[in-house]
């Protein structure tokens, strides 16, 4: 009923005016059935609001995901892709904080999600998360969750995790080095570890998915030799499943470039004919019949699957070139930042040398963090402390203070008639240097100054 009212009557413009508060109160209702009805229609309302979904429904969505009742959260998880695509239109700062909060909620939610049907459908939608997260975020947040699901969950959840992992490996991880390290991690986790034959079986399922998702060149570079190693596992069920994979691998070989890999594959098929297990021998007969009918490509006429593979290989090369361009751009920016720091460092050293020539010796040592606080370099530069000589500004302030003090004292002396005026220190000094006879014969020193000092009651001052 609420959904019909939104779709048919009000629409996007009037939602915030009439129904936003009501919708928020219903999402906080104490009855779980009411909250489940809200989550069941949440993806419809989010689609209706479009790019404005983040303004109106962001807080409500995160609150519903934190609901203690799993039955309330399940409808959101089943429609998570159609919900998240509407939140992708927010501003960059709000968008990054929202998706970061969402990933943290999901990591806390996974241990309590026991319904494998809901979990498998939820994990399948992770294949679209490359639209919302960067390469670093996918590697750090979502790949570990996929690895844990592939190791501990039931078979449908494992298959969903494999599908999402392959899609993220191709579309989401845009760094070639990170892609290589992840492929190596897969082989170490599911082949070289001692966790039982189920991991080997799961690795073969992964090989099937990689063969259909990536190009033949990528598969031969990272998974061909590992798959042949698993095909020689002592568990019969693993070898039986490898019989289905070997014909797909032979179609990837191209003579004469892959002659060594083709020889290893034929040797493995021959060993299956001599296998001690009856079921493996039975499957080996069908395997040899199929392998004989497969013709390896030798650079002649291209079949339809060859054209599809060439298109995949071109797409991967374009992605690798884009990765290299991004890496070169990052290295260029890093070099520019380093050169800018060195320039500032040289300017600071030049300033310090000038201070050394003017004021004296070095007295203190400080690190390069004083120039750039974000720098972690351990190199040191010497700072120089100024000598205690009075600067021009200090002398100027001192002289001004002394002058003002003398003027105040002279004014006080002029305004106090009862006190005798003392002669000037310079006059006293000249009087001491003259003899008594010279003192009587000589005229008074500085008569103009004396006449000016004697005019106590004059209203105007005379300056000479």
XYZ file of C-alpha atoms in Angstrom:
464
model
C 0.000 0.000 0.000
C 2.815 2.380 0.905
C 4.624 1.459 -2.301
C 1.525 2.104 -4.405
C 1.097 5.503 -2.819
C 4.713 6.375 -3.662
C 4.576 5.151 -7.241
C 1.163 6.391 -8.318
C 0.409 9.479 -6.270
C 3.349 11.451 -4.980
C 6.559 10.676 -6.820
C 10.064 11.882 -6.128
C 9.467 15.592 -5.577
C 6.864 15.275 -2.817
C 8.458 12.336 -1.007
C 10.608 14.499 1.285
C 7.650 16.778 2.085
C 4.910 14.279 2.867
C 6.274 10.779 3.396
C 9.916 10.892 4.495
C 9.133 11.266 8.209
C 6.454 8.601 8.007
C 8.814 6.233 6.235
C 11.504 6.810 8.868
C 9.074 6.147 11.717
C 7.856 2.931 10.068
C 11.440 1.737 9.616
C 11.929 2.190 13.398
C 8.681 0.435 14.349
C 8.904 -2.117 17.146
C 7.075 -4.795 15.139
C 9.509 -6.848 12.950
C 6.746 -7.525 10.414
C 6.368 -3.803 9.743
C 10.115 -3.383 9.305
C 10.235 -6.382 6.960
C 7.501 -4.852 4.797
C 9.630 -1.695 4.584
C 12.734 -3.625 3.531
C 10.760 -5.687 1.005
C 9.829 -2.548 -0.961
C 13.025 -0.596 -0.282
C 14.582 -1.302 -3.691
C 11.431 0.018 -5.440
C 11.513 3.302 -3.526
C 15.263 3.625 -4.070
C 14.760 3.177 -7.808
C 12.000 5.787 -7.785
C 14.161 8.380 -6.005
C 17.123 7.708 -8.297
C 20.179 9.878 -7.670
C 18.435 11.588 -4.732
C 18.204 8.284 -2.936
C 21.328 9.046 -0.914
C 19.821 12.281 0.421
C 16.620 10.700 1.740
C 17.335 7.011 2.416
C 21.020 6.676 3.325
C 20.565 6.706 7.105
C 17.426 4.567 6.923
C 19.197 1.939 4.808
C 22.200 1.651 7.126
C 19.905 1.483 10.135
C 17.887 -1.353 8.601
C 21.069 -3.279 7.813
C 21.992 -3.081 11.515
C 18.598 -4.471 12.550
C 18.955 -7.325 15.067
C 16.370 -9.465 13.254
C 17.759 -11.377 10.286
C 14.303 -11.698 8.715
C 14.222 -7.896 8.388
C 17.605 -7.724 6.637
C 17.131 -10.608 4.185
C 15.035 -8.651 1.603
C 17.724 -5.981 1.478
C 20.453 -8.559 0.856
C 18.498 -10.209 -1.943
C 18.110 -6.876 -3.794
C 21.413 -5.293 -2.798
C 22.627 -4.549 -6.335
C 19.471 -2.672 -7.372
C 19.729 -0.649 -4.136
C 23.422 0.229 -4.272
C 23.337 1.424 -7.877
C 21.012 4.260 -6.771
C 23.381 5.337 -3.997
C 26.247 5.614 -6.472
C 25.113 9.065 -7.620
C 26.019 10.859 -4.384
C 28.875 13.316 -3.984
C 32.327 11.775 -3.725
C 32.864 12.397 -0.001
C 29.410 11.118 0.997
C 29.679 8.231 -1.445
C 33.019 6.992 -0.082
C 31.832 7.211 3.537
C 28.584 5.398 2.711
C 30.221 2.474 0.915
C 32.869 2.231 3.627
C 30.123 1.949 6.259
C 28.327 -0.630 4.114
C 31.424 -2.839 3.833
C 31.963 -2.695 7.612
C 28.337 -3.675 8.243
C 28.586 -6.609 5.831
C 31.792 -7.901 7.451
C 30.005 -7.878 10.836
C 26.898 -9.422 9.318
C 28.468 -12.439 7.595
C 28.976 -14.701 10.668
C 25.303 -14.419 11.619
C 23.937 -15.130 8.114
C 23.068 -18.847 8.281
C 20.530 -19.172 5.457
C 22.664 -20.491 2.589
C 20.050 -19.646 -0.055
C 20.028 -15.981 0.910
C 23.801 -16.017 1.323
C 24.447 -17.503 -2.125
C 22.202 -14.925 -3.849
C 23.811 -12.149 -1.823
C 27.355 -13.249 -2.718
C 26.500 -13.553 -6.415
C 25.743 -9.826 -6.462
C 29.254 -9.037 -5.209
C 30.368 -9.408 -8.816
C 29.037 -5.858 -9.413
C 30.967 -4.268 -6.551
C 33.766 -3.180 -8.889
C 31.460 -0.266 -9.828
C 31.547 1.088 -6.288
C 34.970 0.200 -4.881
C 38.545 0.809 -5.932
C 41.146 -1.904 -6.502
C 42.650 -1.393 -3.061
C 39.250 -1.602 -1.337
C 38.328 -4.788 -3.225
C 41.610 -6.475 -2.327
C 41.516 -5.392 1.324
C 37.801 -5.797 2.145
C 36.000 -8.144 -0.240
C 38.592 -10.684 -1.410
C 39.267 -11.980 2.155
C 35.517 -12.508 2.636
C 35.336 -14.459 -0.619
C 38.286 -16.611 0.423
C 36.622 -17.450 3.739
C 33.360 -18.344 1.978
C 35.199 -20.595 -0.488
C 36.830 -22.463 2.388
C 33.999 -22.848 4.886
C 30.564 -22.596 3.234
C 28.309 -25.077 1.459
C 28.687 -25.899 -2.244
C 26.192 -23.326 -3.682
C 27.806 -20.534 -1.670
C 31.276 -21.660 -2.800
C 30.184 -21.581 -6.425
C 28.708 -18.101 -5.994
C 31.951 -16.945 -4.371
C 33.967 -18.346 -7.296
C 31.800 -16.514 -9.831
C 32.091 -13.209 -7.987
C 35.831 -13.674 -7.493
C 36.476 -14.218 -11.188
C 34.404 -11.175 -12.169
C 36.168 -8.974 -9.635
C 39.512 -10.385 -10.749
C 38.814 -9.337 -14.329
C 36.807 -6.117 -13.927
C 37.544 -4.822 -10.436
C 41.272 -5.370 -9.911
C 42.756 -2.844 -12.336
C 46.321 -3.232 -11.134
C 48.282 -5.872 -13.030
C 50.620 -6.533 -10.104
C 47.704 -7.025 -7.705
C 46.088 -9.409 -10.195
C 49.247 -11.518 -10.363
C 49.642 -11.661 -6.595
C 46.005 -12.724 -6.196
C 46.436 -15.570 -8.714
C 49.512 -16.773 -6.835
C 47.575 -16.572 -3.579
C 44.823 -18.751 -5.050
C 47.267 -21.483 -6.028
C 48.927 -21.407 -2.604
C 45.612 -21.450 -0.761
C 43.935 -24.301 -2.651
C 46.808 -26.449 -3.925
C 49.809 -26.206 -1.647
C 47.872 -26.104 1.621
C 46.914 -29.256 3.522
C 43.190 -28.608 3.910
C 41.863 -31.727 2.208
C 40.836 -32.737 -1.289
C 37.748 -30.478 -1.283
C 40.009 -27.489 -1.904
C 41.492 -29.241 -4.956
C 38.003 -29.890 -6.265
C 37.134 -26.261 -5.670
C 40.258 -25.164 -7.522
C 39.153 -27.169 -10.563
C 35.775 -25.381 -10.428
C 37.716 -22.129 -10.320
C 39.690 -23.225 -13.392
C 36.450 -23.867 -15.276
C 35.207 -20.380 -14.466
C 38.544 -18.701 -15.285
C 38.663 -20.517 -18.641
C 35.255 -19.105 -19.580
C 35.923 -15.594 -18.220
C 39.511 -14.835 -19.237
C 41.462 -15.331 -22.415
C 43.539 -18.416 -23.152
C 46.741 -16.458 -22.756
C 45.831 -15.423 -19.204
C 44.806 -18.974 -18.267
C 48.013 -20.486 -19.638
C 50.110 -17.948 -17.780
C 48.607 -18.422 -14.312
C 46.457 -21.595 -14.107
C 47.598 -24.132 -16.709
C 50.503 -25.666 -14.791
C 48.590 -25.509 -11.486
C 45.653 -27.383 -13.034
C 47.984 -30.132 -14.324
C 49.427 -30.437 -10.826
C 45.958 -30.898 -9.340
C 45.088 -33.421 -12.070
C 47.722 -35.764 -10.634
C 46.188 -35.719 -7.153
C 46.000 -39.142 -5.441
C 42.262 -38.738 -4.728
C 40.246 -40.478 -7.524
C 37.394 -37.932 -7.473
C 39.856 -35.137 -8.241
C 41.303 -37.038 -11.208
C 37.819 -37.818 -12.526
C 36.901 -34.162 -12.470
C 40.191 -33.303 -14.163
C 39.175 -35.540 -17.079
C 36.487 -32.988 -17.904
C 38.915 -30.061 -17.707
C 41.747 -31.465 -19.856
C 39.904 -31.183 -23.221
C 39.195 -27.511 -22.499
C 42.873 -26.990 -21.763
C 43.947 -28.696 -24.986
C 41.808 -26.294 -27.049
C 43.889 -23.458 -25.566
C 47.188 -24.820 -26.872
C 48.602 -23.314 -30.007
C 51.446 -24.942 -31.881
C 54.385 -24.529 -31.883
C 54.336 -22.046 -28.987
C 52.649 -24.362 -26.455
C 54.310 -27.637 -27.409
C 55.749 -28.131 -23.907
C 52.391 -27.649 -22.203
C 50.663 -29.912 -24.737
C 53.215 -32.645 -24.044
C 52.529 -32.457 -20.289
C 48.792 -32.692 -20.907
C 49.145 -35.803 -23.130
C 51.376 -37.484 -20.554
C 48.756 -36.868 -17.879
C 46.031 -38.419 -20.084
C 48.236 -41.475 -20.731
C 48.751 -41.954 -16.996
C 44.974 -42.015 -16.534
C 44.763 -45.033 -18.842
C 47.065 -46.933 -16.453
C 45.330 -45.714 -13.322
C 44.595 -48.255 -10.613
C 41.146 -46.866 -9.942
C 38.459 -48.362 -12.183
C 36.363 -45.211 -12.431
C 39.371 -43.160 -13.507
C 40.245 -45.755 -16.207
C 36.663 -45.642 -17.469
C 36.696 -41.849 -17.771
C 40.152 -41.936 -19.369
C 38.769 -43.815 -22.389
C 36.276 -41.047 -23.093
C 39.037 -38.517 -22.459
C 41.388 -40.005 -25.035
C 38.600 -40.199 -27.598
C 37.826 -36.484 -27.133
C 41.486 -35.421 -27.152
C 42.119 -37.171 -30.468
C 39.274 -35.255 -32.085
C 40.562 -31.895 -30.899
C 42.874 -30.179 -33.350
C 45.331 -27.676 -31.944
C 45.411 -24.298 -33.654
C 48.526 -23.593 -35.695
C 47.936 -20.081 -37.006
C 45.581 -21.033 -39.849
C 41.841 -20.487 -40.144
C 40.286 -19.063 -36.961
C 37.180 -20.667 -35.551
C 34.404 -18.781 -33.757
C 35.829 -19.498 -30.315
C 39.212 -18.232 -31.558
C 37.642 -14.922 -32.516
C 35.984 -14.632 -29.098
C 39.271 -15.400 -27.401
C 41.114 -12.806 -29.460
C 38.576 -10.183 -28.433
C 39.062 -11.127 -24.755
C 42.811 -10.917 -25.135
C 42.572 -7.448 -26.686
C 40.356 -6.278 -23.806
C 42.863 -7.600 -21.273
C 45.747 -5.909 -23.050
C 43.835 -2.625 -22.996
C 43.225 -3.057 -19.265
C 46.902 -3.834 -18.679
C 47.923 -0.747 -20.647
C 45.511 1.360 -18.599
C 47.041 -0.127 -15.440
C 50.514 0.773 -16.653
C 49.414 4.318 -17.474
C 47.932 4.718 -13.994
C 51.126 3.363 -12.448
C 53.269 5.715 -14.558
C 51.071 8.647 -13.585
C 51.386 7.729 -9.901
C 55.178 7.448 -10.221
C 55.325 10.806 -12.021
C 53.352 12.517 -9.257
C 55.586 10.920 -6.663
C 58.709 12.140 -8.464
C 57.296 15.653 -8.705
C 56.505 15.674 -4.996
C 60.024 14.448 -4.220
C 61.602 17.150 -6.396
C 59.450 19.827 -4.759
C 60.570 18.649 -1.348
C 64.211 18.726 -2.404
C 63.754 22.284 -3.689
C 62.289 23.404 -0.370
C 65.100 21.612 1.405
C 67.726 23.438 -0.665
C 66.042 26.797 -0.027
C 66.004 26.116 3.694
C 69.680 25.130 3.661
C 70.549 28.287 1.733
C 68.658 30.406 4.244
C 70.489 28.694 7.097
C 73.863 29.312 5.463
C 73.038 33.006 5.119
C 72.153 33.157 8.799
C 75.448 31.446 9.611
C 77.452 34.065 7.737
C 75.594 36.923 9.443
C 74.949 35.793 13.004
C 77.312 33.028 13.986
C 77.609 29.360 14.749
C 75.136 26.548 14.675
C 73.409 25.883 17.952
C 70.418 23.648 17.232
C 69.574 20.663 15.037
C 66.145 20.010 13.604
C 64.756 17.348 11.281
C 63.247 17.652 7.853
C 59.811 17.229 9.418
C 60.052 20.913 10.428
C 59.962 21.722 6.710
C 57.444 19.076 5.677
C 55.512 17.457 8.596
C 54.219 14.646 6.318
C 57.737 13.555 5.397
C 59.251 10.543 7.188
C 62.844 11.202 6.175
C 65.519 10.887 8.857
C 67.992 13.336 7.352
C 68.831 16.378 9.486
C 69.492 20.007 8.766
C 71.236 22.478 11.076
C 69.437 25.570 12.264
C 71.305 28.585 13.587
C 70.356 30.607 16.636
C 70.613 34.346 16.350
C 73.254 36.044 18.479
C 72.021 38.201 21.409
C 72.880 41.420 19.598
C 70.021 43.930 19.693
C 68.223 44.173 16.420
C 67.263 47.413 14.712
C 63.646 47.059 15.836
C 64.688 46.487 19.434
C 67.039 49.521 19.452
C 64.317 51.601 17.900
C 61.811 50.611 20.568
C 64.346 51.211 23.342
C 65.239 54.697 22.033
C 61.565 55.560 21.739
C 60.970 54.463 25.326
C 63.901 56.558 26.642
C 62.786 59.636 24.663
C 59.234 59.393 25.994
C 60.546 58.990 29.533
C 62.720 62.121 29.257
C 59.850 64.178 27.876
C 57.614 63.122 30.768
C 60.302 64.036 33.301
C 60.870 67.481 31.701
C 57.154 68.187 31.737
C 56.951 67.234 35.430
C 59.836 69.508 36.250
C 58.252 72.421 34.379
C 54.910 71.933 36.098
C 56.429 71.791 39.626
C 57.616 75.370 40.557
C 58.716 74.482 44.109
C 61.560 72.236 42.994
C 64.869 73.626 41.782
C 66.024 72.624 38.403
C 69.255 70.758 38.185
C 71.740 71.869 35.587
C 72.338 69.697 32.630
C 74.900 66.882 33.092
C 76.846 68.263 30.129
C 76.999 71.722 31.775
C 78.161 70.214 35.039
C 80.882 68.323 33.217
C 82.093 71.528 31.509
C 82.045 73.395 34.836
C 84.242 70.736 36.420
C 86.769 70.997 33.619
C 87.111 74.859 33.909
C 89.221 76.547 36.503
C 87.671 79.122 38.921
C 89.286 82.065 37.075
C 88.080 80.790 33.678
C 84.687 80.226 35.151
C 84.409 83.871 36.272
C 85.805 85.319 33.040
C 84.006 83.085 30.579
C 80.415 83.817 29.615
C 77.758 81.341 30.635
C 77.591 78.226 28.425
C 74.541 77.848 26.250
C 72.801 81.090 27.159
C 69.963 80.355 24.808
C 69.262 77.060 26.511
C 69.372 78.702 29.925
C 66.992 81.414 28.837
C 64.665 78.787 27.507
C 64.819 76.811 30.747
C 64.201 79.972 32.811
C 60.914 80.671 31.062
C 58.871 78.578 33.470
C 55.659 80.541 33.352
C 55.594 80.990 29.577
C 52.723 79.292 27.850
C 54.683 78.585 24.680
C 57.918 76.632 24.368
C 60.833 77.693 22.264
C 62.909 75.047 20.477
C 66.383 75.686 19.062
